[in-house]
Amino acid sequence: MITKRNGSASRQGRPPVSRGTGLLCAAVAAGALLTGCGDDNGNGNDGAAKTGTAEAAPVPTATPTTSPGGLTDDQVERKALVPKAKVGYEDALRTAVAEVPKSKPVSIELKGPADKPTWETEVATTDGAAHTVRVDAVSGKAGGAQAKKDQDADDKRELADRLGKATVTAQQAAETATGKTKGTVTSVELEDSDSNGGAPKWSVDVVTTDNWNKTTFDVDATNRKILREHVDKD
């Protein structure tokens, strides 16, 4: 016997089944059907694959960039640049100092591109006023001195103090470095040394032409003692 109550039908003697309960039962049944499906080996993975689940792709690890010859990018750059410099650092420094009367060397570095190598130098007078001079590394000609515009009074005072304390010349520091590692000097710079009692130091880069590595030497600017040696193989 079927009776109607409030617009819904139910069988006499049985509790009515709600629509939400029916949907829940259908969902449970569908889930059981999926989890019960396995792959051909009985691992239960086929269902996961069919629902779009995938393993994360491995993240590639970075490796140093090398040329076909086994050299790094920096080594390739040195190999291309260093042999093109027909004028050495010593001659370039003399030319730069001659551009600014009563000046001393502060720094020099060989820069590219390889088809136009240039020595970028900085010299300063005894009052700490610095000038930059670019010297062609092929012809040896200077491009004229330019006063540094970003120097203030404190900068000049600190540089003058550093130059006054440096009893070792740039050439002597370079000779100390090449006496330890034979090669071509590509950079010399007068710096402060926090770990050497405040005494200045010369930082000297030497490139060895058999492997194109760069070795940096920190040389005490008061006694020519080697404070640090670091080989850059990158």
PDB file of C-alpha atoms in Angstrom:
ATOM      1  CA  MET A   1       0.000   0.000   0.000  1.00  0.00           C
ATOM      2  CA  ILE A   2       1.393   3.401  -0.974  1.00  0.00           C
ATOM      3  CA  THR A   3       0.421   6.584   0.840  1.00  0.00           C
ATOM      4  CA  LYS A   4       1.259  10.163  -0.053  1.00  0.00           C
ATOM      5  CA  ARG A   5       2.449  12.562   2.593  1.00  0.00           C
ATOM      6  CA  ASN A   6       3.484  16.199   1.928  1.00  0.00           C
ATOM      7  CA  GLY A   7       3.994  15.553  -1.774  1.00  0.00           C
ATOM      8  CA  SER A   8       6.500  12.630  -1.345  1.00  0.00           C
ATOM      9  CA  ALA A   9       5.887   8.897  -1.631  1.00  0.00           C
ATOM     10  CA  SER A  10       6.963   6.173   0.867  1.00  0.00           C
ATOM     11  CA  ARG A  11       6.113   2.528   1.463  1.00  0.00           C
ATOM     12  CA  GLN A  12       4.074   1.813   4.552  1.00  0.00           C
ATOM     13  CA  GLY A  13       6.209   0.537   7.402  1.00  0.00           C
ATOM     14  CA  ARG A  14       9.576   1.669   5.936  1.00  0.00           C
ATOM     15  CA  PRO A  15      11.398   4.935   6.690  1.00  0.00           C
ATOM     16  CA  PRO A  16      11.588   7.293   3.707  1.00  0.00           C
ATOM     17  CA  VAL A  17      14.916   7.496   1.852  1.00  0.00           C
ATOM     18  CA  SER A  18      16.093  11.065   1.244  1.00  0.00           C
ATOM     19  CA  ARG A  19      17.496  12.200  -2.087  1.00  0.00           C
ATOM     20  CA  GLY A  20      20.858  13.166  -0.473  1.00  0.00           C
ATOM     21  CA  THR A  21      21.297   9.688   0.933  1.00  0.00           C
ATOM     22  CA  GLY A  22      20.736   8.214  -2.498  1.00  0.00           C
ATOM     23  CA  LEU A  23      23.426  10.410  -4.061  1.00  0.00           C
ATOM     24  CA  LEU A  24      25.893   9.501  -1.299  1.00  0.00           C
ATOM     25  CA  CYS A  25      25.342   5.809  -1.911  1.00  0.00           C
ATOM     26  CA  ALA A  26      25.919   6.297  -5.625  1.00  0.00           C
ATOM     27  CA  ALA A  27      29.206   8.123  -4.970  1.00  0.00           C
ATOM     28  CA  VAL A  28      30.466   5.432  -2.609  1.00  0.00           C
ATOM     29  CA  ALA A  29      29.643   2.756  -5.134  1.00  0.00           C
ATOM     30  CA  ALA A  30      31.488   4.624  -7.878  1.00  0.00           C
ATOM     31  CA  GLY A  31      34.550   5.072  -5.646  1.00  0.00           C
ATOM     32  CA  ALA A  32      34.604   1.387  -4.767  1.00  0.00           C
ATOM     33  CA  LEU A  33      34.448   0.553  -8.452  1.00  0.00           C
ATOM     34  CA  LEU A  34      37.465   2.760  -9.230  1.00  0.00           C
ATOM     35  CA  THR A  35      39.653   1.592  -6.358  1.00  0.00           C
ATOM     36  CA  GLY A  36      38.873  -1.984  -7.191  1.00  0.00           C
ATOM     37  CA  CYS A  37      40.364  -1.601 -10.680  1.00  0.00           C
ATOM     38  CA  GLY A  38      44.069  -2.470 -10.924  1.00  0.00           C
ATOM     39  CA  ASP A  39      46.668  -2.710 -13.659  1.00  0.00           C
ATOM     40  CA  ASP A  40      47.569  -5.909 -15.419  1.00  0.00           C
ATOM     41  CA  ASN A  41      50.067  -6.737 -12.650  1.00  0.00           C
ATOM     42  CA  GLY A  42      47.547  -6.271  -9.884  1.00  0.00           C
ATOM     43  CA  ASN A  43      49.265  -3.131  -8.522  1.00  0.00           C
ATOM     44  CA  GLY A  44      46.198  -0.978  -8.492  1.00  0.00           C
ATOM     45  CA  ASN A  45      47.901   1.786 -10.489  1.00  0.00           C
ATOM     46  CA  ASP A  46      45.768   1.700 -13.591  1.00  0.00           C
ATOM     47  CA  GLY A  47      42.959   3.564 -11.941  1.00  0.00           C
ATOM     48  CA  ALA A  48      45.302   6.382 -10.854  1.00  0.00           C
ATOM     49  CA  ALA A  49      46.719   6.693 -14.364  1.00  0.00           C
ATOM     50  CA  LYS A  50      43.241   6.852 -15.894  1.00  0.00           C
ATOM     51  CA  THR A  51      42.202   9.647 -13.543  1.00  0.00           C
ATOM     52  CA  GLY A  52      45.110  11.850 -14.754  1.00  0.00           C
ATOM     53  CA  THR A  53      47.565  11.297 -11.864  1.00  0.00           C
ATOM     54  CA  ALA A  54      51.228  11.416 -13.066  1.00  0.00           C
ATOM     55  CA  GLU A  55      54.631  11.294 -11.432  1.00  0.00           C
ATOM     56  CA  ALA A  56      56.555  14.594 -11.225  1.00  0.00           C
ATOM     57  CA  ALA A  57      59.247  15.017 -13.866  1.00  0.00           C
ATOM     58  CA  PRO A  58      62.812  15.069 -12.470  1.00  0.00           C
ATOM     59  CA  VAL A  59      64.356  18.540 -12.111  1.00  0.00           C
ATOM     60  CA  PRO A  60      67.552  18.847 -14.184  1.00  0.00           C
ATOM     61  CA  THR A  61      70.683  19.856 -12.256  1.00  0.00           C
ATOM     62  CA  ALA A  62      72.848  22.736 -13.453  1.00  0.00           C
ATOM     63  CA  THR A  63      76.239  21.841 -14.881  1.00  0.00           C
ATOM     64  CA  PRO A  64      79.161  24.186 -15.687  1.00  0.00           C
ATOM     65  CA  THR A  65      79.135  25.429 -19.260  1.00  0.00           C
ATOM     66  CA  THR A  66      82.123  24.172 -21.187  1.00  0.00           C
ATOM     67  CA  SER A  67      83.238  24.514 -24.779  1.00  0.00           C
ATOM     68  CA  PRO A  68      83.807  21.521 -27.086  1.00  0.00           C
ATOM     69  CA  GLY A  69      87.507  21.771 -26.143  1.00  0.00           C
ATOM     70  CA  GLY A  70      86.725  21.245 -22.460  1.00  0.00           C
ATOM     71  CA  LEU A  71      87.304  24.887 -21.422  1.00  0.00           C
ATOM     72  CA  THR A  72      84.868  26.979 -19.424  1.00  0.00           C
ATOM     73  CA  ASP A  73      83.441  30.214 -20.812  1.00  0.00           C
ATOM     74  CA  ASP A  74      85.905  32.300 -18.776  1.00  0.00           C
ATOM     75  CA  GLN A  75      88.853  30.206 -19.930  1.00  0.00           C
ATOM     76  CA  VAL A  76      87.737  30.580 -23.550  1.00  0.00           C
ATOM     77  CA  GLU A  77      87.522  34.348 -23.056  1.00  0.00           C
ATOM     78  CA  ARG A  78      91.031  34.501 -21.594  1.00  0.00           C
ATOM     79  CA  LYS A  79      92.397  32.343 -24.400  1.00  0.00           C
ATOM     80  CA  ALA A  80      90.922  34.715 -26.970  1.00  0.00           C
ATOM     81  CA  LEU A  81      91.932  37.962 -25.226  1.00  0.00           C
ATOM     82  CA  VAL A  82      95.354  37.525 -23.612  1.00  0.00           C
ATOM     83  CA  PRO A  83      97.380  36.658 -26.758  1.00  0.00           C
ATOM     84  CA  LYS A  84      95.929  39.697 -28.554  1.00  0.00           C
ATOM     85  CA  ALA A  85      97.530  42.104 -26.056  1.00  0.00           C
ATOM     86  CA  LYS A  86     100.845  43.050 -27.674  1.00  0.00           C
ATOM     87  CA  VAL A  87     101.565  45.660 -24.996  1.00  0.00           C
ATOM     88  CA  GLY A  88     102.256  44.333 -21.503  1.00  0.00           C
ATOM     89  CA  TYR A  89     100.977  45.799 -18.255  1.00  0.00           C
ATOM     90  CA  GLU A  90     104.315  47.490 -17.434  1.00  0.00           C
ATOM     91  CA  ASP A  91     104.453  49.513 -20.637  1.00  0.00           C
ATOM     92  CA  ALA A  92     100.765  50.368 -20.288  1.00  0.00           C
ATOM     93  CA  LEU A  93     101.321  51.613 -16.724  1.00  0.00           C
ATOM     94  CA  ARG A  94     104.240  53.799 -17.787  1.00  0.00           C
ATOM     95  CA  THR A  95     102.109  55.301 -20.537  1.00  0.00           C
ATOM     96  CA  ALA A  96      99.225  55.962 -18.145  1.00  0.00           C
ATOM     97  CA  VAL A  97     101.423  57.591 -15.504  1.00  0.00           C
ATOM     98  CA  ALA A  98     102.955  59.842 -18.166  1.00  0.00           C
ATOM     99  CA  GLU A  99      99.469  61.186 -18.951  1.00  0.00           C
ATOM    100  CA  VAL A 100      99.084  62.582 -15.401  1.00  0.00           C
ATOM    101  CA  PRO A 101     102.148  64.414 -14.036  1.00  0.00           C
ATOM    102  CA  LYS A 102     103.397  63.338 -10.583  1.00  0.00           C
ATOM    103  CA  SER A 103     100.996  60.404 -10.412  1.00  0.00           C
ATOM    104  CA  LYS A 104     101.331  56.822  -9.216  1.00  0.00           C
ATOM    105  CA  PRO A 105      99.588  53.639 -10.416  1.00  0.00           C
ATOM    106  CA  VAL A 106      96.487  52.536  -8.548  1.00  0.00           C
ATOM    107  CA  SER A 107      95.153  49.802 -10.828  1.00  0.00           C
ATOM    108  CA  ILE A 108      95.365  48.285 -14.285  1.00  0.00           C
ATOM    109  CA  GLU A 109      93.256  45.581 -15.935  1.00  0.00           C
ATOM    110  CA  LEU A 110      93.129  44.007 -19.383  1.00  0.00           C
ATOM    111  CA  LYS A 111      89.657  44.299 -20.896  1.00  0.00           C
ATOM    112  CA  GLY A 112      88.053  43.059 -24.114  1.00  0.00           C
ATOM    113  CA  PRO A 113      86.654  42.542 -26.642  1.00  0.00           C
ATOM    114  CA  ALA A 114      89.337  40.298 -28.075  1.00  0.00           C
ATOM    115  CA  ASP A 115      89.492  42.234 -31.345  1.00  0.00           C
ATOM    116  CA  LYS A 116      90.190  45.454 -29.426  1.00  0.00           C
ATOM    117  CA  PRO A 117      92.034  44.691 -26.159  1.00  0.00           C
ATOM    118  CA  THR A 118      92.472  47.648 -23.824  1.00  0.00           C
ATOM    119  CA  TRP A 119      94.322  48.295 -20.606  1.00  0.00           C
ATOM    120  CA  GLU A 120      92.016  50.219 -18.278  1.00  0.00           C
ATOM    121  CA  THR A 121      94.213  52.012 -15.752  1.00  0.00           C
ATOM    122  CA  GLU A 122      93.768  54.315 -12.789  1.00  0.00           C
ATOM    123  CA  VAL A 123      96.485  56.625 -11.533  1.00  0.00           C
ATOM    124  CA  ALA A 124      96.430  59.230  -8.759  1.00  0.00           C
ATOM    125  CA  THR A 125      98.452  62.177  -7.569  1.00  0.00           C
ATOM    126  CA  THR A 126      99.782  62.450  -4.017  1.00  0.00           C
ATOM    127  CA  ASP A 127      96.627  64.259  -2.870  1.00  0.00           C
ATOM    128  CA  GLY A 128      94.497  61.256  -3.898  1.00  0.00           C
ATOM    129  CA  ALA A 129      92.974  62.782  -7.019  1.00  0.00           C
ATOM    130  CA  ALA A 130      92.406  59.825  -9.348  1.00  0.00           C
ATOM    131  CA  HIS A 131      92.329  59.717 -13.133  1.00  0.00           C
ATOM    132  CA  THR A 132      91.414  56.924 -15.531  1.00  0.00           C
ATOM    133  CA  VAL A 133      93.490  56.283 -18.632  1.00  0.00           C
ATOM    134  CA  ARG A 134      92.715  53.751 -21.358  1.00  0.00           C
ATOM    135  CA  VAL A 135      95.718  52.376 -23.202  1.00  0.00           C
ATOM    136  CA  ASP A 136      95.381  50.449 -26.457  1.00  0.00           C
ATOM    137  CA  ALA A 137      96.867  46.995 -25.765  1.00  0.00           C
ATOM    138  CA  VAL A 138      97.983  46.634 -29.389  1.00  0.00           C
ATOM    139  CA  SER A 139      99.386  50.041 -30.305  1.00  0.00           C
ATOM    140  CA  GLY A 140     100.270  51.237 -26.803  1.00  0.00           C
ATOM    141  CA  LYS A 141      98.635  54.621 -27.368  1.00  0.00           C
ATOM    142  CA  ALA A 142      96.753  56.331 -24.546  1.00  0.00           C
ATOM    143  CA  GLY A 143      93.266  57.715 -24.988  1.00  0.00           C
ATOM    144  CA  GLY A 144      93.802  60.657 -22.648  1.00  0.00           C
ATOM    145  CA  ALA A 145      93.316  61.029 -18.896  1.00  0.00           C
ATOM    146  CA  GLN A 146      89.910  61.645 -17.346  1.00  0.00           C
ATOM    147  CA  ALA A 147      89.468  62.810 -13.761  1.00  0.00           C
ATOM    148  CA  LYS A 148      87.172  60.605 -11.666  1.00  0.00           C
ATOM    149  CA  LYS A 149      83.999  62.549 -10.962  1.00  0.00           C
ATOM    150  CA  ASP A 150      82.625  60.398  -8.147  1.00  0.00           C
ATOM    151  CA  GLN A 151      85.455  61.168  -5.697  1.00  0.00           C
ATOM    152  CA  ASP A 152      84.717  63.251  -2.606  1.00  0.00           C
ATOM    153  CA  ALA A 153      87.175  64.643  -0.061  1.00  0.00           C
ATOM    154  CA  ASP A 154      87.121  61.460   2.039  1.00  0.00           C
ATOM    155  CA  ASP A 155      87.777  59.278  -1.013  1.00  0.00           C
ATOM    156  CA  LYS A 156      90.794  61.361  -1.959  1.00  0.00           C
ATOM    157  CA  ARG A 157      92.142  61.322   1.595  1.00  0.00           C
ATOM    158  CA  GLU A 158      91.812  57.519   1.855  1.00  0.00           C
ATOM    159  CA  LEU A 159      93.480  56.951  -1.507  1.00  0.00           C
ATOM    160  CA  ALA A 160      96.326  59.335  -0.658  1.00  0.00           C
ATOM    161  CA  ASP A 161      96.856  57.467   2.616  1.00  0.00           C
ATOM    162  CA  ARG A 162      96.901  54.109   0.823  1.00  0.00           C
ATOM    163  CA  LEU A 163      99.428  55.341  -1.739  1.00  0.00           C
ATOM    164  CA  GLY A 164     101.601  56.790   1.011  1.00  0.00           C
ATOM    165  CA  LYS A 165     101.740  53.498   2.904  1.00  0.00           C
ATOM    166  CA  ALA A 166     102.478  51.378  -0.184  1.00  0.00           C
ATOM    167  CA  THR A 167     106.262  51.110  -0.279  1.00  0.00           C
ATOM    168  CA  VAL A 168     106.042  48.177  -2.721  1.00  0.00           C
ATOM    169  CA  THR A 169     105.352  49.211  -6.326  1.00  0.00           C
ATOM    170  CA  ALA A 170     102.833  47.601  -8.656  1.00  0.00           C
ATOM    171  CA  GLN A 171     105.689  46.145 -10.710  1.00  0.00           C
ATOM    172  CA  GLN A 172     107.340  44.631  -7.636  1.00  0.00           C
ATOM    173  CA  ALA A 173     104.068  43.046  -6.545  1.00  0.00           C
ATOM    174  CA  ALA A 174     103.574  41.591 -10.030  1.00  0.00           C
ATOM    175  CA  GLU A 175     107.114  40.197  -9.991  1.00  0.00           C
ATOM    176  CA  THR A 176     106.379  38.530  -6.639  1.00  0.00           C
ATOM    177  CA  ALA A 177     103.253  36.912  -8.093  1.00  0.00           C
ATOM    178  CA  THR A 178     104.879  35.689 -11.315  1.00  0.00           C
ATOM    179  CA  GLY A 179     107.802  34.388  -9.279  1.00  0.00           C
ATOM    180  CA  LYS A 180     105.320  31.989  -7.713  1.00  0.00           C
ATOM    181  CA  THR A 181     103.229  31.237 -10.840  1.00  0.00           C
ATOM    182  CA  LYS A 182     104.595  31.779 -14.326  1.00  0.00           C
ATOM    183  CA  GLY A 183     102.110  33.479 -16.616  1.00  0.00           C
ATOM    184  CA  THR A 184     100.751  36.743 -17.986  1.00  0.00           C
ATOM    185  CA  VAL A 185      99.754  39.551 -15.626  1.00  0.00           C
ATOM    186  CA  THR A 186      96.256  40.745 -16.523  1.00  0.00           C
ATOM    187  CA  SER A 187      95.369  42.868 -13.486  1.00  0.00           C
ATOM    188  CA  VAL A 188      97.073  44.737 -10.634  1.00  0.00           C
ATOM    189  CA  GLU A 189      95.160  46.784  -8.061  1.00  0.00           C
ATOM    190  CA  LEU A 190      96.062  48.543  -4.813  1.00  0.00           C
ATOM    191  CA  GLU A 191      93.515  47.717  -2.101  1.00  0.00           C
ATOM    192  CA  ASP A 192      92.963  48.026   1.632  1.00  0.00           C
ATOM    193  CA  SER A 193      93.618  44.903   3.682  1.00  0.00           C
ATOM    194  CA  ASP A 194      91.303  44.419   6.648  1.00  0.00           C
ATOM    195  CA  SER A 195      93.113  41.251   7.707  1.00  0.00           C
ATOM    196  CA  ASN A 196      96.627  42.712   7.554  1.00  0.00           C
ATOM    197  CA  GLY A 197      96.552  45.353  10.264  1.00  0.00           C
ATOM    198  CA  GLY A 198      95.201  47.960   7.868  1.00  0.00           C
ATOM    199  CA  ALA A 199      98.266  47.813   5.628  1.00  0.00           C
ATOM    200  CA  PRO A 200      97.489  48.092   1.909  1.00  0.00           C
ATOM    201  CA  LYS A 201      97.892  45.156  -0.461  1.00  0.00           C
ATOM    202  CA  TRP A 202      98.305  44.604  -4.169  1.00  0.00           C
ATOM    203  CA  SER A 203      95.888  42.168  -5.806  1.00  0.00           C
ATOM    204  CA  VAL A 204      97.564  40.592  -8.840  1.00  0.00           C
ATOM    205  CA  ASP A 205      95.935  38.317 -11.446  1.00  0.00           C
ATOM    206  CA  VAL A 206      98.185  35.932 -13.382  1.00  0.00           C
ATOM    207  CA  VAL A 207      96.829  33.867 -16.304  1.00  0.00           C
ATOM    208  CA  THR A 208      98.653  30.643 -17.172  1.00  0.00           C
ATOM    209  CA  THR A 209      98.565  29.963 -20.900  1.00  0.00           C
ATOM    210  CA  ASP A 210      98.798  26.173 -20.651  1.00  0.00           C
ATOM    211  CA  ASN A 211      95.324  25.834 -19.091  1.00  0.00           C
ATOM    212  CA  TRP A 212      94.011  29.450 -19.117  1.00  0.00           C
ATOM    213  CA  ASN A 213      93.352  29.443 -15.381  1.00  0.00           C
ATOM    214  CA  LYS A 214      93.633  32.682 -13.426  1.00  0.00           C
ATOM    215  CA  THR A 215      95.535  32.851 -10.137  1.00  0.00           C
ATOM    216  CA  THR A 216      94.969  35.830  -7.845  1.00  0.00           C
ATOM    217  CA  PHE A 217      97.701  36.803  -5.404  1.00  0.00           C
ATOM    218  CA  ASP A 218      97.282  39.252  -2.531  1.00  0.00           C
ATOM    219  CA  VAL A 219     100.699  40.786  -1.913  1.00  0.00           C
ATOM    220  CA  ASP A 220     101.482  42.948   1.113  1.00  0.00           C
ATOM    221  CA  ALA A 221     102.245  46.436  -0.205  1.00  0.00           C
ATOM    222  CA  THR A 222     104.812  47.036   2.535  1.00  0.00           C
ATOM    223  CA  ASN A 223     106.963  43.896   2.488  1.00  0.00           C
ATOM    224  CA  ARG A 224     105.996  41.837  -0.647  1.00  0.00           C
ATOM    225  CA  LYS A 225     104.728  38.945   1.466  1.00  0.00           C
ATOM    226  CA  ILE A 226     102.074  36.800  -0.237  1.00  0.00           C
ATOM    227  CA  LEU A 227      98.960  36.982   1.922  1.00  0.00           C
ATOM    228  CA  ARG A 228      96.653  34.829  -0.190  1.00  0.00           C
ATOM    229  CA  GLU A 229      96.710  32.710  -3.343  1.00  0.00           C
ATOM    230  CA  HIS A 230      93.552  31.612  -5.160  1.00  0.00           C
ATOM    231  CA  VAL A 231      93.246  29.688  -8.428  1.00  0.00           C
ATOM    232  CA  ASP A 232      90.133  30.462 -10.456  1.00  0.00           C
ATOM    233  CA  LYS A 233      89.432  27.487 -12.740  1.00  0.00           C
ATOM    234  CA  ASP A 234      86.016  28.686 -13.873  1.00  0.00           C
TER     235      ASP A 234
END
